[in-house]
């Protein structure tokens, strides 16, 4: 694993991880996927903590690296989120396929083809002793195009599209909002994917929203209130409302803001 730690190789910094450009060469390379070619372009991610110059903990900060013993559990949790996200996304597509196959009429919309999550694996630097480990990383496939193609579809603090209706990718954001509805129902109101971001074919760095009752089993980006408030935040769209899916509506989106009567939701029309 080669990592470009220069300014040119710095891709970005999020709330919990830094990202650098890198190249991966595996001794026994797979036929497809990550590491299938020599010097395969990858994104190298590593957790960090903020070091502020004062106790106020505001403004500019330096990036601090965890000791390996503290870093590994954080990386394992991040990898676990990716595995859970892949499973929940597959659950959603299985539900879609079964619903369409059993419906007498096809849906009036095109379901986006199967989406992929950036593959993640651990990487390490060997020390002098065989089998020793000095550092660990998360490796993900590189999303080509940089900021010009990267989109944030849904934020982890809201259950509705982050994009505006006329923005590129809005239809995909609506589909992701629908997948949250499916996952929320199919897990008995326990969990769903959020922080949908990446491109229209490849997603990265998701979060699992759940209400663990004090035990944080997923990443630091888990917002418990997103689960408890989902039914009041989520606005059903054309995907949710297609009868073939059989989903119950939570909140009906109000389109006419000038009509005060339309702003009030009749309790009899809301299904919980």
PDB file of C-alpha atoms in Angstrom:
ATOM      1  CA  UNK A   1       0.000   0.000   0.000  1.00  0.00           C
ATOM      2  CA  UNK A   2       1.402   3.374  -1.055  1.00  0.00           C
ATOM      3  CA  UNK A   3      -0.155   6.520   0.426  1.00  0.00           C
ATOM      4  CA  UNK A   4       0.294  10.022  -0.951  1.00  0.00           C
ATOM      5  CA  UNK A   5       0.553  12.166   2.187  1.00  0.00           C
ATOM      6  CA  UNK A   6       1.380  15.348   0.245  1.00  0.00           C
ATOM      7  CA  UNK A   7      -0.978  18.290  -0.223  1.00  0.00           C
ATOM      8  CA  UNK A   8      -1.767  17.043  -3.733  1.00  0.00           C
ATOM      9  CA  UNK A   9      -2.725  13.634  -2.392  1.00  0.00           C
ATOM     10  CA  UNK A  10      -5.050  15.006   0.284  1.00  0.00           C
ATOM     11  CA  UNK A  11      -8.638  14.300  -0.787  1.00  0.00           C
ATOM     12  CA  UNK A  12     -10.543  15.712   2.161  1.00  0.00           C
ATOM     13  CA  UNK A  13     -11.471  15.565   5.818  1.00  0.00           C
ATOM     14  CA  UNK A  14     -14.823  14.664   7.340  1.00  0.00           C
ATOM     15  CA  UNK A  15     -16.167  14.713  10.839  1.00  0.00           C
ATOM     16  CA  UNK A  16     -14.255  11.589  11.876  1.00  0.00           C
ATOM     17  CA  UNK A  17     -11.823  10.515   9.118  1.00  0.00           C
ATOM     18  CA  UNK A  18      -9.180  11.941   6.794  1.00  0.00           C
ATOM     19  CA  UNK A  19      -8.876  10.724   3.197  1.00  0.00           C
ATOM     20  CA  UNK A  20      -5.753  10.480   1.043  1.00  0.00           C
ATOM     21  CA  UNK A  21      -5.002   9.119  -2.400  1.00  0.00           C
ATOM     22  CA  UNK A  22      -3.262   5.762  -2.513  1.00  0.00           C
ATOM     23  CA  UNK A  23      -2.323   2.762  -4.629  1.00  0.00           C
ATOM     24  CA  UNK A  24      -2.833  -0.870  -3.727  1.00  0.00           C
ATOM     25  CA  UNK A  25      -0.947  -3.856  -5.123  1.00  0.00           C
ATOM     26  CA  UNK A  26      -1.887  -7.310  -3.853  1.00  0.00           C
ATOM     27  CA  UNK A  27       0.418 -10.301  -4.080  1.00  0.00           C
ATOM     28  CA  UNK A  28      -2.475 -12.571  -5.045  1.00  0.00           C
ATOM     29  CA  UNK A  29      -4.870 -10.215  -6.822  1.00  0.00           C
ATOM     30  CA  UNK A  30      -8.553 -11.054  -7.352  1.00  0.00           C
ATOM     31  CA  UNK A  31     -10.021 -11.131 -10.858  1.00  0.00           C
ATOM     32  CA  UNK A  32     -12.319  -8.183 -10.231  1.00  0.00           C
ATOM     33  CA  UNK A  33     -12.854  -5.433  -7.699  1.00  0.00           C
ATOM     34  CA  UNK A  34     -10.451  -3.735  -5.362  1.00  0.00           C
ATOM     35  CA  UNK A  35      -6.836  -4.789  -5.925  1.00  0.00           C
ATOM     36  CA  UNK A  36      -7.529  -6.574  -9.219  1.00  0.00           C
ATOM     37  CA  UNK A  37      -4.902  -4.450 -10.991  1.00  0.00           C
ATOM     38  CA  UNK A  38      -1.357  -3.430  -9.972  1.00  0.00           C
ATOM     39  CA  UNK A  39      -1.236  -0.003  -8.283  1.00  0.00           C
ATOM     40  CA  UNK A  40      -5.013   0.086  -8.074  1.00  0.00           C
ATOM     41  CA  UNK A  41      -6.163   3.600  -7.182  1.00  0.00           C
ATOM     42  CA  UNK A  42      -7.768   3.677  -3.736  1.00  0.00           C
ATOM     43  CA  UNK A  43      -8.887   6.148  -1.099  1.00  0.00           C
ATOM     44  CA  UNK A  44      -7.060   5.644   2.191  1.00  0.00           C
ATOM     45  CA  UNK A  45      -9.099   6.665   5.235  1.00  0.00           C
ATOM     46  CA  UNK A  46      -8.014   6.967   8.836  1.00  0.00           C
ATOM     47  CA  UNK A  47      -9.858   8.144  11.976  1.00  0.00           C
ATOM     48  CA  UNK A  48      -8.626  11.264  13.730  1.00  0.00           C
ATOM     49  CA  UNK A  49      -9.414  13.502  16.661  1.00  0.00           C
ATOM     50  CA  UNK A  50      -9.334  17.292  16.854  1.00  0.00           C
ATOM     51  CA  UNK A  51      -6.588  19.002  18.848  1.00  0.00           C
ATOM     52  CA  UNK A  52      -7.623  22.554  19.745  1.00  0.00           C
ATOM     53  CA  UNK A  53      -5.137  25.165  20.989  1.00  0.00           C
ATOM     54  CA  UNK A  54      -7.377  26.128  23.905  1.00  0.00           C
ATOM     55  CA  UNK A  55      -9.903  24.471  26.199  1.00  0.00           C
ATOM     56  CA  UNK A  56     -12.728  26.260  24.360  1.00  0.00           C
ATOM     57  CA  UNK A  57     -12.542  23.618  21.572  1.00  0.00           C
ATOM     58  CA  UNK A  58     -13.580  25.948  18.785  1.00  0.00           C
ATOM     59  CA  UNK A  59     -12.010  27.384  15.645  1.00  0.00           C
ATOM     60  CA  UNK A  60      -8.877  26.003  14.021  1.00  0.00           C
ATOM     61  CA  UNK A  61      -7.529  22.656  15.148  1.00  0.00           C
ATOM     62  CA  UNK A  62      -4.794  20.166  14.370  1.00  0.00           C
ATOM     63  CA  UNK A  63      -5.408  16.579  13.325  1.00  0.00           C
ATOM     64  CA  UNK A  64      -4.427  14.057  15.972  1.00  0.00           C
ATOM     65  CA  UNK A  65      -3.871  10.339  15.297  1.00  0.00           C
ATOM     66  CA  UNK A  66      -5.041   7.652  17.702  1.00  0.00           C
ATOM     67  CA  UNK A  67      -2.749   5.043  19.173  1.00  0.00           C
ATOM     68  CA  UNK A  68      -3.082   1.753  17.313  1.00  0.00           C
ATOM     69  CA  UNK A  69      -4.896   0.079  20.220  1.00  0.00           C
ATOM     70  CA  UNK A  70      -7.577   2.789  20.079  1.00  0.00           C
ATOM     71  CA  UNK A  71      -7.585   3.095  16.301  1.00  0.00           C
ATOM     72  CA  UNK A  72      -8.328  -0.535  15.474  1.00  0.00           C
ATOM     73  CA  UNK A  73     -11.727  -0.736  17.271  1.00  0.00           C
ATOM     74  CA  UNK A  74     -12.824   2.450  15.480  1.00  0.00           C
ATOM     75  CA  UNK A  75     -11.832   1.017  12.099  1.00  0.00           C
ATOM     76  CA  UNK A  76     -13.600  -2.258  12.832  1.00  0.00           C
ATOM     77  CA  UNK A  77     -16.774  -0.349  13.670  1.00  0.00           C
ATOM     78  CA  UNK A  78     -16.535   1.633  10.422  1.00  0.00           C
ATOM     79  CA  UNK A  79     -16.105  -1.599   8.448  1.00  0.00           C
ATOM     80  CA  UNK A  80     -19.069  -3.093  10.311  1.00  0.00           C
ATOM     81  CA  UNK A  81     -21.229  -0.148   9.213  1.00  0.00           C
ATOM     82  CA  UNK A  82     -20.333  -0.871   5.586  1.00  0.00           C
ATOM     83  CA  UNK A  83     -21.281  -4.545   5.935  1.00  0.00           C
ATOM     84  CA  UNK A  84     -24.611  -3.647   7.546  1.00  0.00           C
ATOM     85  CA  UNK A  85     -25.285  -1.001   4.885  1.00  0.00           C
ATOM     86  CA  UNK A  86     -24.625  -3.515   2.120  1.00  0.00           C
ATOM     87  CA  UNK A  87     -27.057  -5.965   3.761  1.00  0.00           C
ATOM     88  CA  UNK A  88     -29.791  -3.334   4.214  1.00  0.00           C
ATOM     89  CA  UNK A  89     -29.381  -2.145   0.628  1.00  0.00           C
ATOM     90  CA  UNK A  90     -29.669  -5.726  -0.628  1.00  0.00           C
ATOM     91  CA  UNK A  91     -32.754  -6.229   1.561  1.00  0.00           C
ATOM     92  CA  UNK A  92     -34.313  -3.187  -0.121  1.00  0.00           C
ATOM     93  CA  UNK A  93     -33.665  -4.422  -3.649  1.00  0.00           C
ATOM     94  CA  UNK A  94     -34.977  -7.888  -2.763  1.00  0.00           C
ATOM     95  CA  UNK A  95     -38.169  -6.239  -1.477  1.00  0.00           C
ATOM     96  CA  UNK A  96     -38.469  -4.175  -4.680  1.00  0.00           C
ATOM     97  CA  UNK A  97     -37.962  -7.201  -6.941  1.00  0.00           C
ATOM     98  CA  UNK A  98     -40.540  -9.309  -5.084  1.00  0.00           C
ATOM     99  CA  UNK A  99     -43.097  -6.487  -5.051  1.00  0.00           C
ATOM    100  CA  UNK A 100     -42.777  -5.765  -8.772  1.00  0.00           C
ATOM    101  CA  UNK A 101     -42.901  -9.480  -9.638  1.00  0.00           C
ATOM    102  CA  UNK A 102     -46.138  -9.974  -7.689  1.00  0.00           C
ATOM    103  CA  UNK A 103     -47.875  -6.795  -8.871  1.00  0.00           C
ATOM    104  CA  UNK A 104     -50.414  -7.025 -11.729  1.00  0.00           C
ATOM    105  CA  UNK A 105     -49.202  -3.650 -13.030  1.00  0.00           C
ATOM    106  CA  UNK A 106     -45.617  -2.405 -13.388  1.00  0.00           C
ATOM    107  CA  UNK A 107     -44.648   0.722 -11.417  1.00  0.00           C
ATOM    108  CA  UNK A 108     -44.984   4.098 -13.186  1.00  0.00           C
ATOM    109  CA  UNK A 109     -41.301   4.854 -12.571  1.00  0.00           C
ATOM    110  CA  UNK A 110     -37.904   3.371 -13.321  1.00  0.00           C
ATOM    111  CA  UNK A 111     -36.180   1.787 -10.346  1.00  0.00           C
ATOM    112  CA  UNK A 112     -32.492   2.758 -10.291  1.00  0.00           C
ATOM    113  CA  UNK A 113     -30.312  -0.252 -11.105  1.00  0.00           C
ATOM    114  CA  UNK A 114     -28.424  -2.013  -8.334  1.00  0.00           C
ATOM    115  CA  UNK A 115     -26.165   0.413  -6.512  1.00  0.00           C
ATOM    116  CA  UNK A 116     -22.795  -0.523  -5.059  1.00  0.00           C
ATOM    117  CA  UNK A 117     -21.117   0.557  -1.845  1.00  0.00           C
ATOM    118  CA  UNK A 118     -17.405   1.316  -1.907  1.00  0.00           C
ATOM    119  CA  UNK A 119     -15.629  -1.848  -0.857  1.00  0.00           C
ATOM    120  CA  UNK A 120     -13.619  -1.545   2.323  1.00  0.00           C
ATOM    121  CA  UNK A 121     -10.770  -3.565   3.755  1.00  0.00           C
ATOM    122  CA  UNK A 122      -8.028  -3.134   6.326  1.00  0.00           C
ATOM    123  CA  UNK A 123      -4.466  -2.318   5.411  1.00  0.00           C
ATOM    124  CA  UNK A 124      -1.301  -2.378   7.483  1.00  0.00           C
ATOM    125  CA  UNK A 125       2.343  -1.428   7.435  1.00  0.00           C
ATOM    126  CA  UNK A 126       4.665  -4.217   8.522  1.00  0.00           C
ATOM    127  CA  UNK A 127       7.410  -3.414  10.982  1.00  0.00           C
ATOM    128  CA  UNK A 128      10.733  -5.114  11.512  1.00  0.00           C
ATOM    129  CA  UNK A 129       9.155  -8.145  13.147  1.00  0.00           C
ATOM    130  CA  UNK A 130       7.122 -10.511  11.013  1.00  0.00           C
ATOM    131  CA  UNK A 131       3.427 -10.050  11.679  1.00  0.00           C
ATOM    132  CA  UNK A 132       3.775  -6.790  13.623  1.00  0.00           C
ATOM    133  CA  UNK A 133       1.463  -3.902  12.831  1.00  0.00           C
ATOM    134  CA  UNK A 134       2.284  -0.205  12.979  1.00  0.00           C
ATOM    135  CA  UNK A 135      -0.760   1.387  11.365  1.00  0.00           C
ATOM    136  CA  UNK A 136      -4.203   0.485  10.038  1.00  0.00           C
ATOM    137  CA  UNK A 137      -6.418   2.051   7.385  1.00  0.00           C
ATOM    138  CA  UNK A 138      -9.721   1.712   5.582  1.00  0.00           C
ATOM    139  CA  UNK A 139      -9.270   1.261   1.837  1.00  0.00           C
ATOM    140  CA  UNK A 140     -12.073   2.179  -0.568  1.00  0.00           C
ATOM    141  CA  UNK A 141     -12.483   2.323  -4.306  1.00  0.00           C
ATOM    142  CA  UNK A 142     -11.782   5.760  -5.747  1.00  0.00           C
ATOM    143  CA  UNK A 143     -14.796   7.682  -7.016  1.00  0.00           C
ATOM    144  CA  UNK A 144     -13.557   9.292 -10.214  1.00  0.00           C
ATOM    145  CA  UNK A 145     -14.392  12.902 -10.989  1.00  0.00           C
ATOM    146  CA  UNK A 146     -13.790  14.443  -7.561  1.00  0.00           C
ATOM    147  CA  UNK A 147     -16.060  17.231  -6.346  1.00  0.00           C
ATOM    148  CA  UNK A 148     -17.621  17.613  -9.815  1.00  0.00           C
ATOM    149  CA  UNK A 149     -19.406  14.256  -9.538  1.00  0.00           C
ATOM    150  CA  UNK A 150     -19.637  13.727  -5.757  1.00  0.00           C
ATOM    151  CA  UNK A 151     -23.094  14.363  -4.288  1.00  0.00           C
ATOM    152  CA  UNK A 152     -24.574  14.315  -0.799  1.00  0.00           C
ATOM    153  CA  UNK A 153     -28.070  12.923  -1.277  1.00  0.00           C
ATOM    154  CA  UNK A 154     -29.372  12.627   2.306  1.00  0.00           C
ATOM    155  CA  UNK A 155     -27.849  13.945   5.527  1.00  0.00           C
ATOM    156  CA  UNK A 156     -27.798  11.839   8.673  1.00  0.00           C
ATOM    157  CA  UNK A 157     -29.840  14.451  10.585  1.00  0.00           C
ATOM    158  CA  UNK A 158     -32.777  14.538   8.160  1.00  0.00           C
ATOM    159  CA  UNK A 159     -34.949  11.878   6.522  1.00  0.00           C
ATOM    160  CA  UNK A 160     -35.541  13.831   3.310  1.00  0.00           C
ATOM    161  CA  UNK A 161     -33.428  14.718   0.249  1.00  0.00           C
ATOM    162  CA  UNK A 162     -30.666  17.237   0.856  1.00  0.00           C
ATOM    163  CA  UNK A 163     -30.838  18.281  -2.808  1.00  0.00           C
ATOM    164  CA  UNK A 164     -33.373  20.700  -4.246  1.00  0.00           C
ATOM    165  CA  UNK A 165     -35.987  19.443  -6.684  1.00  0.00           C
ATOM    166  CA  UNK A 166     -34.227  20.929  -9.728  1.00  0.00           C
ATOM    167  CA  UNK A 167     -30.749  19.706  -8.738  1.00  0.00           C
ATOM    168  CA  UNK A 168     -29.015  16.909 -10.597  1.00  0.00           C
ATOM    169  CA  UNK A 169     -29.467  13.701  -8.649  1.00  0.00           C
ATOM    170  CA  UNK A 170     -32.715  14.739  -6.934  1.00  0.00           C
ATOM    171  CA  UNK A 171     -34.618  11.727  -8.316  1.00  0.00           C
ATOM    172  CA  UNK A 172     -31.944   9.457  -6.875  1.00  0.00           C
ATOM    173  CA  UNK A 173     -32.209  11.260  -3.522  1.00  0.00           C
ATOM    174  CA  UNK A 174     -35.957  10.560  -3.531  1.00  0.00           C
ATOM    175  CA  UNK A 175     -35.249   6.893  -4.182  1.00  0.00           C
ATOM    176  CA  UNK A 176     -32.853   6.828  -1.218  1.00  0.00           C
ATOM    177  CA  UNK A 177     -35.552   8.387   0.983  1.00  0.00           C
ATOM    178  CA  UNK A 178     -37.823   5.533  -0.135  1.00  0.00           C
ATOM    179  CA  UNK A 179     -35.160   2.945   0.756  1.00  0.00           C
ATOM    180  CA  UNK A 180     -35.059   4.403   4.271  1.00  0.00           C
ATOM    181  CA  UNK A 181     -38.829   3.906   4.519  1.00  0.00           C
ATOM    182  CA  UNK A 182     -38.465   0.259   3.456  1.00  0.00           C
ATOM    183  CA  UNK A 183     -35.564  -0.417   5.825  1.00  0.00           C
ATOM    184  CA  UNK A 184     -37.316   1.282   8.743  1.00  0.00           C
ATOM    185  CA  UNK A 185     -40.415  -0.900   8.225  1.00  0.00           C
ATOM    186  CA  UNK A 186     -38.580  -4.165   7.503  1.00  0.00           C
ATOM    187  CA  UNK A 187     -36.361  -3.834  10.601  1.00  0.00           C
ATOM    188  CA  UNK A 188     -39.419  -3.134  12.794  1.00  0.00           C
ATOM    189  CA  UNK A 189     -38.471   0.544  13.239  1.00  0.00           C
ATOM    190  CA  UNK A 190     -34.947  -0.328  14.388  1.00  0.00           C
ATOM    191  CA  UNK A 191     -32.548   0.860  11.689  1.00  0.00           C
ATOM    192  CA  UNK A 192     -31.963   2.365   8.246  1.00  0.00           C
ATOM    193  CA  UNK A 193     -29.106   3.706   6.121  1.00  0.00           C
ATOM    194  CA  UNK A 194     -28.401   7.428   6.095  1.00  0.00           C
ATOM    195  CA  UNK A 195     -25.664   9.774   4.889  1.00  0.00           C
ATOM    196  CA  UNK A 196     -26.244   8.593   1.334  1.00  0.00           C
ATOM    197  CA  UNK A 197     -23.392  10.137  -0.668  1.00  0.00           C
ATOM    198  CA  UNK A 198     -21.173   9.461  -3.654  1.00  0.00           C
ATOM    199  CA  UNK A 199     -22.427   9.142  -7.236  1.00  0.00           C
ATOM    200  CA  UNK A 200     -25.526   7.689  -8.869  1.00  0.00           C
ATOM    201  CA  UNK A 201     -23.769   4.306  -9.218  1.00  0.00           C
ATOM    202  CA  UNK A 202     -21.275   4.125  -6.330  1.00  0.00           C
ATOM    203  CA  UNK A 203     -21.906   5.134  -2.709  1.00  0.00           C
ATOM    204  CA  UNK A 204     -19.432   5.723   0.090  1.00  0.00           C
ATOM    205  CA  UNK A 205     -19.184   6.336   3.815  1.00  0.00           C
ATOM    206  CA  UNK A 206     -22.775   5.565   4.870  1.00  0.00           C
ATOM    207  CA  UNK A 207     -24.111   5.621   8.403  1.00  0.00           C
ATOM    208  CA  UNK A 208     -26.556   3.279  10.107  1.00  0.00           C
ATOM    209  CA  UNK A 209     -29.223   5.111  12.061  1.00  0.00           C
ATOM    210  CA  UNK A 210     -30.533   3.208  15.083  1.00  0.00           C
ATOM    211  CA  UNK A 211     -31.719   3.872  18.622  1.00  0.00           C
ATOM    212  CA  UNK A 212     -29.521   1.530  20.689  1.00  0.00           C
ATOM    213  CA  UNK A 213     -30.797   2.601  24.127  1.00  0.00           C
ATOM    214  CA  UNK A 214     -27.411   3.841  25.269  1.00  0.00           C
ATOM    215  CA  UNK A 215     -25.194   1.280  23.533  1.00  0.00           C
ATOM    216  CA  UNK A 216     -23.654   2.739  20.361  1.00  0.00           C
ATOM    217  CA  UNK A 217     -23.180  -0.341  18.197  1.00  0.00           C
ATOM    218  CA  UNK A 218     -22.463   1.563  14.983  1.00  0.00           C
ATOM    219  CA  UNK A 219     -20.423   4.635  14.034  1.00  0.00           C
ATOM    220  CA  UNK A 220     -20.056   8.021  15.681  1.00  0.00           C
ATOM    221  CA  UNK A 221     -22.369   9.470  13.021  1.00  0.00           C
ATOM    222  CA  UNK A 222     -25.380   7.603  14.395  1.00  0.00           C
ATOM    223  CA  UNK A 223     -28.066  10.133  15.358  1.00  0.00           C
ATOM    224  CA  UNK A 224     -30.582   8.376  17.609  1.00  0.00           C
ATOM    225  CA  UNK A 225     -33.193  11.112  17.126  1.00  0.00           C
ATOM    226  CA  UNK A 226     -33.235  10.357  13.389  1.00  0.00           C
ATOM    227  CA  UNK A 227     -34.875   7.017  14.204  1.00  0.00           C
ATOM    228  CA  UNK A 228     -37.289   8.236  16.874  1.00  0.00           C
ATOM    229  CA  UNK A 229     -38.365  11.171  14.639  1.00  0.00           C
ATOM    230  CA  UNK A 230     -38.434   9.278  11.346  1.00  0.00           C
ATOM    231  CA  UNK A 231     -42.205   8.961  11.072  1.00  0.00           C
ATOM    232  CA  UNK A 232     -42.700  12.702  11.591  1.00  0.00           C
ATOM    233  CA  UNK A 233     -39.812  13.761   9.327  1.00  0.00           C
ATOM    234  CA  UNK A 234     -40.119  11.417   6.364  1.00  0.00           C
ATOM    235  CA  UNK A 235     -42.208  12.733   3.456  1.00  0.00           C
ATOM    236  CA  UNK A 236     -43.419   9.904   1.232  1.00  0.00           C
ATOM    237  CA  UNK A 237     -42.745  10.258  -2.492  1.00  0.00           C
ATOM    238  CA  UNK A 238     -43.902   8.418  -5.633  1.00  0.00           C
ATOM    239  CA  UNK A 239     -41.845   5.349  -4.759  1.00  0.00           C
ATOM    240  CA  UNK A 240     -43.362   5.040  -1.284  1.00  0.00           C
ATOM    241  CA  UNK A 241     -46.873   5.653  -2.591  1.00  0.00           C
ATOM    242  CA  UNK A 242     -46.903   2.998  -5.315  1.00  0.00           C
ATOM    243  CA  UNK A 243     -49.565   0.461  -4.209  1.00  0.00           C
ATOM    244  CA  UNK A 244     -47.402  -2.474  -5.264  1.00  0.00           C
ATOM    245  CA  UNK A 245     -45.020  -1.824  -2.365  1.00  0.00           C
ATOM    246  CA  UNK A 246     -47.824  -1.749   0.206  1.00  0.00           C
ATOM    247  CA  UNK A 247     -46.111   0.860   2.390  1.00  0.00           C
ATOM    248  CA  UNK A 248     -48.118   2.926   4.854  1.00  0.00           C
ATOM    249  CA  UNK A 249     -47.679   6.684   4.647  1.00  0.00           C
ATOM    250  CA  UNK A 250     -46.274   8.560   7.635  1.00  0.00           C
ATOM    251  CA  UNK A 251     -46.424  12.254   6.698  1.00  0.00           C
ATOM    252  CA  UNK A 252     -47.994  13.673   3.570  1.00  0.00           C
ATOM    253  CA  UNK A 253     -45.847  16.392   2.019  1.00  0.00           C
ATOM    254  CA  UNK A 254     -47.562  19.780   1.844  1.00  0.00           C
ATOM    255  CA  UNK A 255     -47.193  21.379  -1.598  1.00  0.00           C
ATOM    256  CA  UNK A 256     -49.380  24.459  -1.260  1.00  0.00           C
ATOM    257  CA  UNK A 257     -47.892  26.628   1.478  1.00  0.00           C
ATOM    258  CA  UNK A 258     -50.402  29.399   0.825  1.00  0.00           C
ATOM    259  CA  UNK A 259     -53.361  27.273   1.813  1.00  0.00           C
ATOM    260  CA  UNK A 260     -53.527  27.246   5.599  1.00  0.00           C
ATOM    261  CA  UNK A 261     -56.020  24.379   5.538  1.00  0.00           C
ATOM    262  CA  UNK A 262     -53.541  22.166   3.696  1.00  0.00           C
ATOM    263  CA  UNK A 263     -50.950  22.742   6.390  1.00  0.00           C
ATOM    264  CA  UNK A 264     -53.011  20.873   8.966  1.00  0.00           C
ATOM    265  CA  UNK A 265     -52.818  17.101   8.782  1.00  0.00           C
ATOM    266  CA  UNK A 266     -55.995  15.332   9.778  1.00  0.00           C
ATOM    267  CA  UNK A 267     -55.199  12.796  12.460  1.00  0.00           C
ATOM    268  CA  UNK A 268     -57.494  10.308  10.731  1.00  0.00           C
ATOM    269  CA  UNK A 269     -55.309  10.414   7.595  1.00  0.00           C
ATOM    270  CA  UNK A 270     -52.044   9.613   9.335  1.00  0.00           C
ATOM    271  CA  UNK A 271     -51.205   5.956   9.715  1.00  0.00           C
ATOM    272  CA  UNK A 272     -48.737   4.944  12.417  1.00  0.00           C
TER     273      UNK A 272
END
